[in-house]
Coordinates of C-alpha atoms and ligand atoms in Angstrom, one line a residue:
X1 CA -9.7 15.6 -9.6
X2 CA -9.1 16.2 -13.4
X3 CA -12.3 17.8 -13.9
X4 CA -11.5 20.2 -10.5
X5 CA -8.1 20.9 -12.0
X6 CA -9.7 21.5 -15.4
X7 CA -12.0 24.3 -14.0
X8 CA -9.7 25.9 -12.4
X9 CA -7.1 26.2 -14.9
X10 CA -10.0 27.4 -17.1
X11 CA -11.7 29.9 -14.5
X12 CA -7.7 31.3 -14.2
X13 CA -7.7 31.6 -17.9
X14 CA -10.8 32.9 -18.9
X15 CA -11.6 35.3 -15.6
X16 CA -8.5 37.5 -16.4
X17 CA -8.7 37.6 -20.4
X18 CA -12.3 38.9 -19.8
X19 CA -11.2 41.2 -17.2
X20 CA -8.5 42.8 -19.0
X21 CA -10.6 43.0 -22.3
X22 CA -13.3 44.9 -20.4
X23 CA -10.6 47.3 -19.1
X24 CA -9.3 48.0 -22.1
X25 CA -11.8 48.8 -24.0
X26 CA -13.3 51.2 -21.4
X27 CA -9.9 52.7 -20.7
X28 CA -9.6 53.6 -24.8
X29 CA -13.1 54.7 -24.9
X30 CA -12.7 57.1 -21.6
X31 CA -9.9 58.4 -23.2
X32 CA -10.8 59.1 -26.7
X33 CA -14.2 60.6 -24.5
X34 CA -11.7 63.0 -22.7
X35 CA -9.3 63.9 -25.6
X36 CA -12.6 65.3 -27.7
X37 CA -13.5 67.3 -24.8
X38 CA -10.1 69.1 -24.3
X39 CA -10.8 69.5 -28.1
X40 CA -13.8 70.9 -28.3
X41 CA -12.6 73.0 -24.9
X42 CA -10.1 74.6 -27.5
X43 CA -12.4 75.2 -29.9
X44 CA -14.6 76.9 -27.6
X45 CA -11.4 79.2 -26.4
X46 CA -10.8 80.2 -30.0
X47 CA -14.6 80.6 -31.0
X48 CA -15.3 82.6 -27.8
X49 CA -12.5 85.0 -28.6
X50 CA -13.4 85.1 -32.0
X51 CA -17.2 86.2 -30.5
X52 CA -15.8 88.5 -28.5
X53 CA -14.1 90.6 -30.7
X54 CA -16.0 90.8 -33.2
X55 CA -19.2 92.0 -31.2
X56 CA -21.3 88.6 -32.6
X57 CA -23.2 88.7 -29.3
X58 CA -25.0 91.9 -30.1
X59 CA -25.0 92.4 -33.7
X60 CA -25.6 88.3 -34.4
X61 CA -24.3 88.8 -37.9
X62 CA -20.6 88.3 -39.2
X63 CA -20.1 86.2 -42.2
X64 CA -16.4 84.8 -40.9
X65 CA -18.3 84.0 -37.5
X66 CA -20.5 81.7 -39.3
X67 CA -18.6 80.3 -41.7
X68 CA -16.1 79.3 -38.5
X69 CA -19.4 77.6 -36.9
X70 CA -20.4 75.5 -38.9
X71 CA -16.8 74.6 -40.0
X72 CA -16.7 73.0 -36.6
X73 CA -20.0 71.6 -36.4
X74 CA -19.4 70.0 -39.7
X75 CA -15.8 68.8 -38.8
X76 CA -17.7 67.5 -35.4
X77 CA -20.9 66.4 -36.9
X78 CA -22.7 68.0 -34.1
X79 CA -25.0 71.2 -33.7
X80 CA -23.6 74.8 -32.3
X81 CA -25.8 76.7 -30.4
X82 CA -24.9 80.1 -29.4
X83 CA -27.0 82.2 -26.1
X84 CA -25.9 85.9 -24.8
X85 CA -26.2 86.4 -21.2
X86 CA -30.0 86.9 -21.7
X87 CA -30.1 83.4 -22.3
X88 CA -31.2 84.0 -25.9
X89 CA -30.3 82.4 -28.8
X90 CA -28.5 83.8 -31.2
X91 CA -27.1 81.4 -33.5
X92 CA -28.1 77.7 -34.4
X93 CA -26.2 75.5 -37.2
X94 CA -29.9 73.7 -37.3
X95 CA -31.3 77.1 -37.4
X96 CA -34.2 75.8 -35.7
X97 CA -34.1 77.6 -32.6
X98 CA -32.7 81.1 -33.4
X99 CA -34.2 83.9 -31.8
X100 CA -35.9 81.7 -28.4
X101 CA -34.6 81.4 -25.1
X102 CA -32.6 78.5 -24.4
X103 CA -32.9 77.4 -20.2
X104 CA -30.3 74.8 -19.2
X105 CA -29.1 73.8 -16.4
X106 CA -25.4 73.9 -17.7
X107 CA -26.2 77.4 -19.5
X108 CA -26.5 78.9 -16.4
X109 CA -24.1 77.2 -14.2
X110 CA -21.4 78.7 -17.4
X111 CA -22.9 82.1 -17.2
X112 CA -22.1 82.3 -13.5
X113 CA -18.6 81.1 -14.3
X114 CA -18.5 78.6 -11.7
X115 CA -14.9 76.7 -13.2
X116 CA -14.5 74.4 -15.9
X117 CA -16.9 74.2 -18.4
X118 CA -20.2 72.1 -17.7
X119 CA -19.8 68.8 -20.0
X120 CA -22.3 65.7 -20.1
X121 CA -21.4 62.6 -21.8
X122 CA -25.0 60.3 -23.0
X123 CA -23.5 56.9 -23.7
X124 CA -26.5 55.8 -25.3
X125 CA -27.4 58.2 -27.9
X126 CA -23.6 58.8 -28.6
X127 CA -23.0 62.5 -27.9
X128 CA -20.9 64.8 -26.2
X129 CA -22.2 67.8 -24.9
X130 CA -19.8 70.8 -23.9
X131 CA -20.7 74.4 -22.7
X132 CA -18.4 77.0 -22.8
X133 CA -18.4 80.7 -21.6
X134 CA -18.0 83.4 -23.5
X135 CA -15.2 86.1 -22.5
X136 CA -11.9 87.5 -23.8
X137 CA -8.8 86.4 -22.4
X138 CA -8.3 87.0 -19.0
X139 CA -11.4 89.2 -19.0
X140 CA -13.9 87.7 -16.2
X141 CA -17.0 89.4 -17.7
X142 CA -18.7 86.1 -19.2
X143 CA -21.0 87.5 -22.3
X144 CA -22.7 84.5 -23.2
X145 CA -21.9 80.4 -23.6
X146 CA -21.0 78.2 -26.9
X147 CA -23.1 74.9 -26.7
X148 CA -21.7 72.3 -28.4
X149 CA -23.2 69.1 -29.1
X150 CA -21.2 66.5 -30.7
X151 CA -21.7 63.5 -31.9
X152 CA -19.2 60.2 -30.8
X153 CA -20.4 57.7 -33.0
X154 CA -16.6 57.2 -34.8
X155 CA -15.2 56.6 -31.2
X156 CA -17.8 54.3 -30.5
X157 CA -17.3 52.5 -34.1
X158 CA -13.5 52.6 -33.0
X159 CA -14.4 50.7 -29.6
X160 CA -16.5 48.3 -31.7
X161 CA -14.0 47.0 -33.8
X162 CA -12.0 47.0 -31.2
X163 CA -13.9 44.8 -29.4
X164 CA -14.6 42.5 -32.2
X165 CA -10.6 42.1 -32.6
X166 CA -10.6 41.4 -28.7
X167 CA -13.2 39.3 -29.2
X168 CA -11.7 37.2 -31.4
X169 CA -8.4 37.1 -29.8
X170 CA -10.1 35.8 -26.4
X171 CA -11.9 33.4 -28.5
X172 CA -8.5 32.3 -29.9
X173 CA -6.8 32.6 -26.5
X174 CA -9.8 30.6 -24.4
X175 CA -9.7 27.8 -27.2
X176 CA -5.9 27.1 -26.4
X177 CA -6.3 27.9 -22.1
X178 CA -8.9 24.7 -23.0
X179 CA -7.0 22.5 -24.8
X180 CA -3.9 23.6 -22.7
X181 CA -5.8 22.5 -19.5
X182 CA -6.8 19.5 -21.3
X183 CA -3.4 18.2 -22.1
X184 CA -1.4 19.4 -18.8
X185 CA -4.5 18.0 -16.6
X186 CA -4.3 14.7 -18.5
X187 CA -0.5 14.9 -17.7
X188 CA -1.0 15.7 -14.1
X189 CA -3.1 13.7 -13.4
X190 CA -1.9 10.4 -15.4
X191 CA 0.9 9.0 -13.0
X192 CA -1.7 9.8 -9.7
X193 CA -4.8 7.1 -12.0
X194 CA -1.7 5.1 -12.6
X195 CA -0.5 4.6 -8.6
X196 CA -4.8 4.4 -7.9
X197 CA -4.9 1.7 -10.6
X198 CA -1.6 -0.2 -9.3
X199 CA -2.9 0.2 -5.3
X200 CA -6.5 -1.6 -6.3
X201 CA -4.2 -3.9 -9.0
X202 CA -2.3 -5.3 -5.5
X203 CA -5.2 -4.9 -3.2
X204 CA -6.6 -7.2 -5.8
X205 CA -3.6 -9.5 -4.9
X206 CA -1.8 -9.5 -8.5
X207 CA 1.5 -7.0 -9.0
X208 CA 2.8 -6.9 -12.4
X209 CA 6.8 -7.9 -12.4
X210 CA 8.7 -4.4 -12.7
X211 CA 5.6 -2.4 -11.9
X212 CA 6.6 1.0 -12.1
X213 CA 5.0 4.6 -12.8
X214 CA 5.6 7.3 -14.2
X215 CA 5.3 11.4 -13.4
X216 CA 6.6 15.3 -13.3
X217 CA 7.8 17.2 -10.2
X218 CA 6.5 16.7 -6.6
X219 CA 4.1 13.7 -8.9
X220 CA 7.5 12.4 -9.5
X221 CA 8.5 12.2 -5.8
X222 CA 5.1 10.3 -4.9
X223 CA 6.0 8.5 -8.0
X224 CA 9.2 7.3 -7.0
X225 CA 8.4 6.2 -3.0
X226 CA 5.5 4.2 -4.4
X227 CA 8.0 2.4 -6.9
X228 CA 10.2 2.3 -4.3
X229 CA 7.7 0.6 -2.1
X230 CA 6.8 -1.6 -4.8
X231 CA 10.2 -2.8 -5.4
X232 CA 10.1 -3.7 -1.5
X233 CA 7.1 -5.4 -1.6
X234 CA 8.2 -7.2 -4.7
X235 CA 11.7 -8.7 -3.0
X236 CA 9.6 -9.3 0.2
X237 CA 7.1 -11.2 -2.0
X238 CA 9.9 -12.9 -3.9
X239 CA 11.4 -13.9 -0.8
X240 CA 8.4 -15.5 1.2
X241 CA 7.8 -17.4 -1.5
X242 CA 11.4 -18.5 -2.1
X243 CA 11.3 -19.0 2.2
X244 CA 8.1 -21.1 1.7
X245 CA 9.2 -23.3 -0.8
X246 CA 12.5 -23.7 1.2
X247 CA 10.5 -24.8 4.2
X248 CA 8.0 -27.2 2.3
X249 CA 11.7 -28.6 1.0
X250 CA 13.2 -29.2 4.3
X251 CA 10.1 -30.4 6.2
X252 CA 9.5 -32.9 3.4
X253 CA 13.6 -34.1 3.4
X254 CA 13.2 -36.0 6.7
X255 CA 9.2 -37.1 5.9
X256 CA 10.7 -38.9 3.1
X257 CA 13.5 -40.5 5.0
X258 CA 11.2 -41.8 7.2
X259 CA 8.4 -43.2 4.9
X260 CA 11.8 -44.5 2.9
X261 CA 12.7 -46.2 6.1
X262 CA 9.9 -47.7 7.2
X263 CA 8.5 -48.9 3.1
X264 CA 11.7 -51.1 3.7
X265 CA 10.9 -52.5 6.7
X266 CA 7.2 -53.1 5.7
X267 CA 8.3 -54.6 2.4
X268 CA 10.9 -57.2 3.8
X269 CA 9.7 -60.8 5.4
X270 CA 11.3 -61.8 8.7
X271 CA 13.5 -58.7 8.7
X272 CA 15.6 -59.3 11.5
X273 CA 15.5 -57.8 14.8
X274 CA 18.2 -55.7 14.7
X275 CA 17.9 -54.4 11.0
X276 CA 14.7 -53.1 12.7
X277 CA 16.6 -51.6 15.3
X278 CA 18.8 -49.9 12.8
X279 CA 15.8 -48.5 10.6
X280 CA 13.7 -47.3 14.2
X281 CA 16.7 -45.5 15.3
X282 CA 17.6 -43.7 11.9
X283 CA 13.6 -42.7 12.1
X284 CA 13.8 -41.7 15.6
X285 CA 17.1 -39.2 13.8
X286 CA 14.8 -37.8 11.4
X287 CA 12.0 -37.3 14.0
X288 CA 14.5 -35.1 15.9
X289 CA 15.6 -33.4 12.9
X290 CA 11.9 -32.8 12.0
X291 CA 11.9 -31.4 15.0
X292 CA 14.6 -29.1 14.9
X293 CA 13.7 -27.4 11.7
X294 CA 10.1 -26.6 13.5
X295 CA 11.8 -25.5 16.2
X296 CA 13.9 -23.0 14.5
X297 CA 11.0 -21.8 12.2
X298 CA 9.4 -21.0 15.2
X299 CA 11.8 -18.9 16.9
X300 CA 12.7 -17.5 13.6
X301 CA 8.9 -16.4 13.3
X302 CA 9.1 -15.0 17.0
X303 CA 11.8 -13.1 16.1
X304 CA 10.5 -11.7 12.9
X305 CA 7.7 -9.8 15.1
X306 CA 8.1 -6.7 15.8
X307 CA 9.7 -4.8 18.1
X308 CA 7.5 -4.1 20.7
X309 CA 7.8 -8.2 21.6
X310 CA 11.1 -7.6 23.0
X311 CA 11.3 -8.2 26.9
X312 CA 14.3 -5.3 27.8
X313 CA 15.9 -5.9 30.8
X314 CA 19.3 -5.0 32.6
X315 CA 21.5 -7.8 32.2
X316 CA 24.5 -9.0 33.5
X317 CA 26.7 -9.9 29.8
X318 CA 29.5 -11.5 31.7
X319 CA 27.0 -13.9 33.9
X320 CA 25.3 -14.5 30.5
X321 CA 28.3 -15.5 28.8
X322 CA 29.3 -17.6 30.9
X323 CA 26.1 -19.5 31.2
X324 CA 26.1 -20.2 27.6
X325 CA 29.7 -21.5 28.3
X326 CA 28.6 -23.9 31.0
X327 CA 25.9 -25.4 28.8
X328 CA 28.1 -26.2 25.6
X329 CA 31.2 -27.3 27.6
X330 CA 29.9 -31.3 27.2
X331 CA 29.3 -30.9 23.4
X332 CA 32.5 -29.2 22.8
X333 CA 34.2 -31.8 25.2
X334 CA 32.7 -34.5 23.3
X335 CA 34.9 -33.2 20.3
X336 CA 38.1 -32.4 22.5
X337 CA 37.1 -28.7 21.7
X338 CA 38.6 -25.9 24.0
X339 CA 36.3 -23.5 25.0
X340 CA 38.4 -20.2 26.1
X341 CA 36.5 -17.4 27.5
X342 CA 38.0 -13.7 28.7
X343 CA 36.3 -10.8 29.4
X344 CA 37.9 -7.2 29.4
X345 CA 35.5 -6.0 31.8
X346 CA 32.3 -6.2 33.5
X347 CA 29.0 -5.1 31.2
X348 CA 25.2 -4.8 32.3
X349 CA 23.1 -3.6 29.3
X350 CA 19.5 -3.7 28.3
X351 CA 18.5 -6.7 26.1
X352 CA 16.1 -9.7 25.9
X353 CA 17.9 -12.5 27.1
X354 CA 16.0 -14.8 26.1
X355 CA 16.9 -13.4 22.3
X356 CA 20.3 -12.8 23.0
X357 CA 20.8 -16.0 24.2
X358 CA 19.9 -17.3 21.4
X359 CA 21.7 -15.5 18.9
X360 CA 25.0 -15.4 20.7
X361 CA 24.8 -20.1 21.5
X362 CA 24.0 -20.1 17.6
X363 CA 27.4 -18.3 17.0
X364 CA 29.2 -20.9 19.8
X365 CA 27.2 -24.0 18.6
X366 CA 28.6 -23.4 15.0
X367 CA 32.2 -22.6 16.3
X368 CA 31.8 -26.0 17.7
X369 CA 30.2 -27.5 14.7
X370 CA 32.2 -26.7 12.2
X371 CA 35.6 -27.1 14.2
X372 CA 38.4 -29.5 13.3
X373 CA 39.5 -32.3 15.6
X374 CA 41.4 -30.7 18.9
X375 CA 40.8 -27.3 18.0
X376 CA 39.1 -24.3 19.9
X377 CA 36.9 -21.8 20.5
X378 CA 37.6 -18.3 22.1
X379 CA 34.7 -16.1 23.3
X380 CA 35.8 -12.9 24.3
X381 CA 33.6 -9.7 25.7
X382 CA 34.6 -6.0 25.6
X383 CA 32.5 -2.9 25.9
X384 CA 33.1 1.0 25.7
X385 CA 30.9 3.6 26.4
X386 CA 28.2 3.0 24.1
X387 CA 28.3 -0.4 22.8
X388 CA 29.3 -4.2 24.4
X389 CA 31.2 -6.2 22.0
X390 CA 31.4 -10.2 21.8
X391 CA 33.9 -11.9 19.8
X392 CA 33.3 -15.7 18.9
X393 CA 36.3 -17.0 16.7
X394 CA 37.4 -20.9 16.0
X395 CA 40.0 -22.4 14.8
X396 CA 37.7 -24.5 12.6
X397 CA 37.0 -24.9 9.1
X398 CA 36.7 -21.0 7.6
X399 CA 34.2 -20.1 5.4
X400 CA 35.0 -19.6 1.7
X401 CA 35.1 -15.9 0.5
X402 CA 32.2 -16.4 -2.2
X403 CA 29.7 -18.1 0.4
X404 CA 30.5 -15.1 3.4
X405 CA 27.6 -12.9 1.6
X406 CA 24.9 -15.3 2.1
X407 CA 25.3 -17.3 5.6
X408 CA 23.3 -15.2 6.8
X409 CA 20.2 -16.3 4.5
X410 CA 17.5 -18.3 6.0
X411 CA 18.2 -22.0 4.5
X412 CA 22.1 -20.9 3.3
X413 CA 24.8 -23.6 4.3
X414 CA 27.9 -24.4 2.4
X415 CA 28.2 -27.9 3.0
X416 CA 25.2 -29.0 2.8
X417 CA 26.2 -33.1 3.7
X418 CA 28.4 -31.5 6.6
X419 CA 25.9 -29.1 8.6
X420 CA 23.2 -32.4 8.0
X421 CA 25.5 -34.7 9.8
X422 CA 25.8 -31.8 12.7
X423 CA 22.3 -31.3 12.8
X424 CA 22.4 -28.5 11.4
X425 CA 19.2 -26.5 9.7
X426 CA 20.6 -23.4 7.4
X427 CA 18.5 -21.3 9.6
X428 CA 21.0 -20.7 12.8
X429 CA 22.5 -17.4 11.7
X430 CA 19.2 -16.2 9.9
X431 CA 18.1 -16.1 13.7
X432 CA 20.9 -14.7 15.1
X433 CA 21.1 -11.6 12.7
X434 CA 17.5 -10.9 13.2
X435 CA 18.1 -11.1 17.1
X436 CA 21.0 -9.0 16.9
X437 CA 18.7 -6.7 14.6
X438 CA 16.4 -6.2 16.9
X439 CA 18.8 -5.2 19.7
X440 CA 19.5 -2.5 17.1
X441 CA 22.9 -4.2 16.7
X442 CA 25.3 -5.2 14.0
X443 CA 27.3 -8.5 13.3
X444 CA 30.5 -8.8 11.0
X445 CA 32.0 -12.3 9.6
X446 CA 35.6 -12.6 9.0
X447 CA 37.0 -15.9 7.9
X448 CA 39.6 -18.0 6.0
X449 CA 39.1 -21.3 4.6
X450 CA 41.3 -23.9 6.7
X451 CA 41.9 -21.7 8.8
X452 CA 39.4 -20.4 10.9
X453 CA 36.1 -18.2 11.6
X454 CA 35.7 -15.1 13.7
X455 CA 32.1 -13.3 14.2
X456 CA 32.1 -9.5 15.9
X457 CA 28.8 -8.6 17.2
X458 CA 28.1 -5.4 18.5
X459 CA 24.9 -4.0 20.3
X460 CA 24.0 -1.1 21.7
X461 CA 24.2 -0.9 25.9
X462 CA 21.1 1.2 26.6
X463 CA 18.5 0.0 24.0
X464 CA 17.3 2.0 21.8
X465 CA 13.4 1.6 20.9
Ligands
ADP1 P1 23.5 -24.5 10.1 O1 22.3 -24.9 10.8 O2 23.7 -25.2 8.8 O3 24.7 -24.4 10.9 P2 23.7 -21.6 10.1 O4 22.7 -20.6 9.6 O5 24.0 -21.6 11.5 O6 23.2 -23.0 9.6 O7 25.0 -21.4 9.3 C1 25.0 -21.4 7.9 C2 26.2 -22.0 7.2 O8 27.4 -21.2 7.5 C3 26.6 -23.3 7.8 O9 25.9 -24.3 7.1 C4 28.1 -23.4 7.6 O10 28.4 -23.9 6.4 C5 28.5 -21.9 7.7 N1 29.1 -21.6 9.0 C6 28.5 -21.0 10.1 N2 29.3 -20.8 11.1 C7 30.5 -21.3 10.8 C8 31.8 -21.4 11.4 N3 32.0 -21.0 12.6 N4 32.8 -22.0 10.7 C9 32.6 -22.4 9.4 N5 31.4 -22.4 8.8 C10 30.4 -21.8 9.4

């Protein structure tokens, strides 16, 4: 690309500098050409009068004639030749052909007076030839022609220096276009090598920390989405790892309990019955545990899919609701929790139940979970014209201000000790934002320590894909 760029900038350089030089140098030259013929047109007005009334033409002898002649030849470096209407000559300044017959082409188109004087310009040889006729004034009557042949060798000595100057210039010019196209090439092209070099860098599988690039303009804007992306892929990769190593933590927790369990067992002779009893049933805990976790993960892992795994279907919210109810009405009784339900009105929207389900018994389960003796639960529905609404508050233990930002974090609880004792993994809400996510919903957490916790989820009735 450099290279292209390169030639182009230097093809835009060069092209018109050449052009322009060529222009101007023909323009001066075409010019200069023209201005010595209206001279030497002049000239020929003043001589031919001159001829005219002095009789030259038929005496061929006048000292003042002459002298004028060869004033202008000499001033013209050029050779004077003049004919009558016979077509003889009757004066030369090279006095070579005096007294012969000069036949030209130009001689005779002057003598029949047809316009403006014949005139031939030989680029070659340098000259300028110019006939002009011979009358008096306004007389018609043509009495001979002047030929004049001058030399241009000073304009064309002119036009060489001229284009030696030129020259030089568009020597001095093409030298900076170069290195110009050099340096701004290199600069355009730098931050585009750098995002090629950092794509193969993290198709090779290694991303520098802070990997960023640099460039000018619209580069700029290609430059900052790619950092941009970068800086997504980088907090994506920071938090995979961070989830991994969370997972290998919590998978291992009750592995360890277990082999902690049963080393005790295996090391003690004649352990009683019932101390075996103990141990088996605290394994059996940290089997289900085990279990739990892997059971999260996975629909945790379900629901990170994309989009297109939803199952969208009209669905009755109330019915839902109150399905949810029925099935954590024994745990909540177990605790001497009230479970309060109303609903404002009746709601059908588009979801996945199986999803929603899940997200909205997570929101009950903890209500429940972290609840204080005799308290309750209200789960309330509303809905207007675009969205459905569930409310799930407690009257439990409230969350403190500082932890509010990161419940939501795969792994995140705040007592860690309490939400083990309830079963719990860290990764309940993770899963119910994602399912509310992908209903293209929202959920809000307001809570007060001691005194209770109140989740708003909204979602949208129609889905939107
Ligand atoms: P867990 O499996 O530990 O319950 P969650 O992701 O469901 O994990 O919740 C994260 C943390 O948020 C919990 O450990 C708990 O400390 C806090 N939390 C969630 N819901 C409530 C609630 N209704 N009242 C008080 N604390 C809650």
């Amino acid at each position: 690309m450099r290279v292209y760029l390169l030639v182009v900038f230097i093809v835009l350089g060069i092209v018109p500098l050449t052009f322009f030089s060529y222009i101007l140098l023909t323009t001066y030259e075409e010019k200069a050409i023209s201005n010595r013929k209206a001279e030497l047109e002049n000239q020929g007005y003043m001589l031919s009068n001159m001829l005219y009334s002095r009789g030259y033409l038929t005496t061929g002898e006048d000292t003042e004639v002459d002298s004028e002649v060869s004033r202008i030849s000499d001033i013209y470096r050029g050779r004077i030749i003049i004919v009558n209407n016979s077509l003889n000559i009757v004066k030369d300044t090279y006095s070579l052909e005096e007294g012969k017959y000069l036949i030209s082409e130009d001689v005779i188109k002057c003598l029949q007076g047809t316009g403006t004087p014949p005139s031939f310009h030989d680029r070659k040889t340098h000259y300028i030839r110019l006939t002009y006729p011979i009358t008096y004034d306004d007389n018609k009557e043509i009495m001979g022609a002047i030929v004049m042949n001058i030399s241009t060798k000073d304009i064309q000595s002119i036009r060489d220096s001229m284009e030696q100057r030129v020259l030089l210039f568009a020597i001095i010019l093409g030298v900076l276009i170069v290195a110009f196209s050099i340096y701004f090439t290199g600069v355009l092209t730098k931050p585009l090598t750098s995002v090629v070099n950092s794509i193969d860098r993290i198709t090779d599988g290694y991303m520098n920390e802070g990997e960023t690039i640099k460039g000018y303009n619209e580069i700029e804007k290609i430059s900052d989405s790619f950092n941009h992306m970068i800086n997504r892929m980088q907090k994506l990769e920071n938090s995979r790892q961070e989830f991994v190593s969370n997972v290998s933590h919590e998978l291992k927790t009750p592995i360890t309990s277990i082999k902690v369990l049963a080393d005790s067992l295996l090391m003690q002779e004649d352990t009683p019955i019932e101390l075996y009893r103990e141990f088996l049933l605290d394994i059996t805990d940290e089997i289900e545990r085990e279990n739990k976790i892997i059971n999260d993960l996975l629909s945790l892992v379900k629901l990170d899919k994309t989009a297109g795994d939803m199952n969208i279907t009209p669905i009755n919210i109330n019915e839902l609701l109150d399905l949810i109810l029925k099935r954590l009405t024994p745990i909540a009784k177990k605790q001497n929790i009230e479970l309060i339900y109303e609903s404002f009105r009746p709601v059908i929207a588009e979801v996945d139940e199986v999803k929603l389900s899940l997200a909205i018994s997570n929101l009950i389960e903890n209500a429940i979970k972290y609840n204080t003796a005799d308290g309750w639960v209200r789960v309330s529905l509303n809905a207007d014209h675009k969205y459905f609404f569930v409310k799930v508050s407690d009257s439990g233990i409230g969350i403190p201000l500082e932890a509010q930002d990161y419940i939501f974090e795969r792994f995140y609880r705040v007592d860690k000790a309490r939400s083990r004792e309830t079963g719990g993994t860290g990764l309940g809400l993770a899963i119910t934002k994602n399912a509310i996510q992908m209903h293209r919903g929202a959920i809000k957490v307001y809570s007060k320590e001691g005194e209770g916790t109140t989740f708003n989820v909204r979602i949208p009735l129609n889905y939107i894909v």
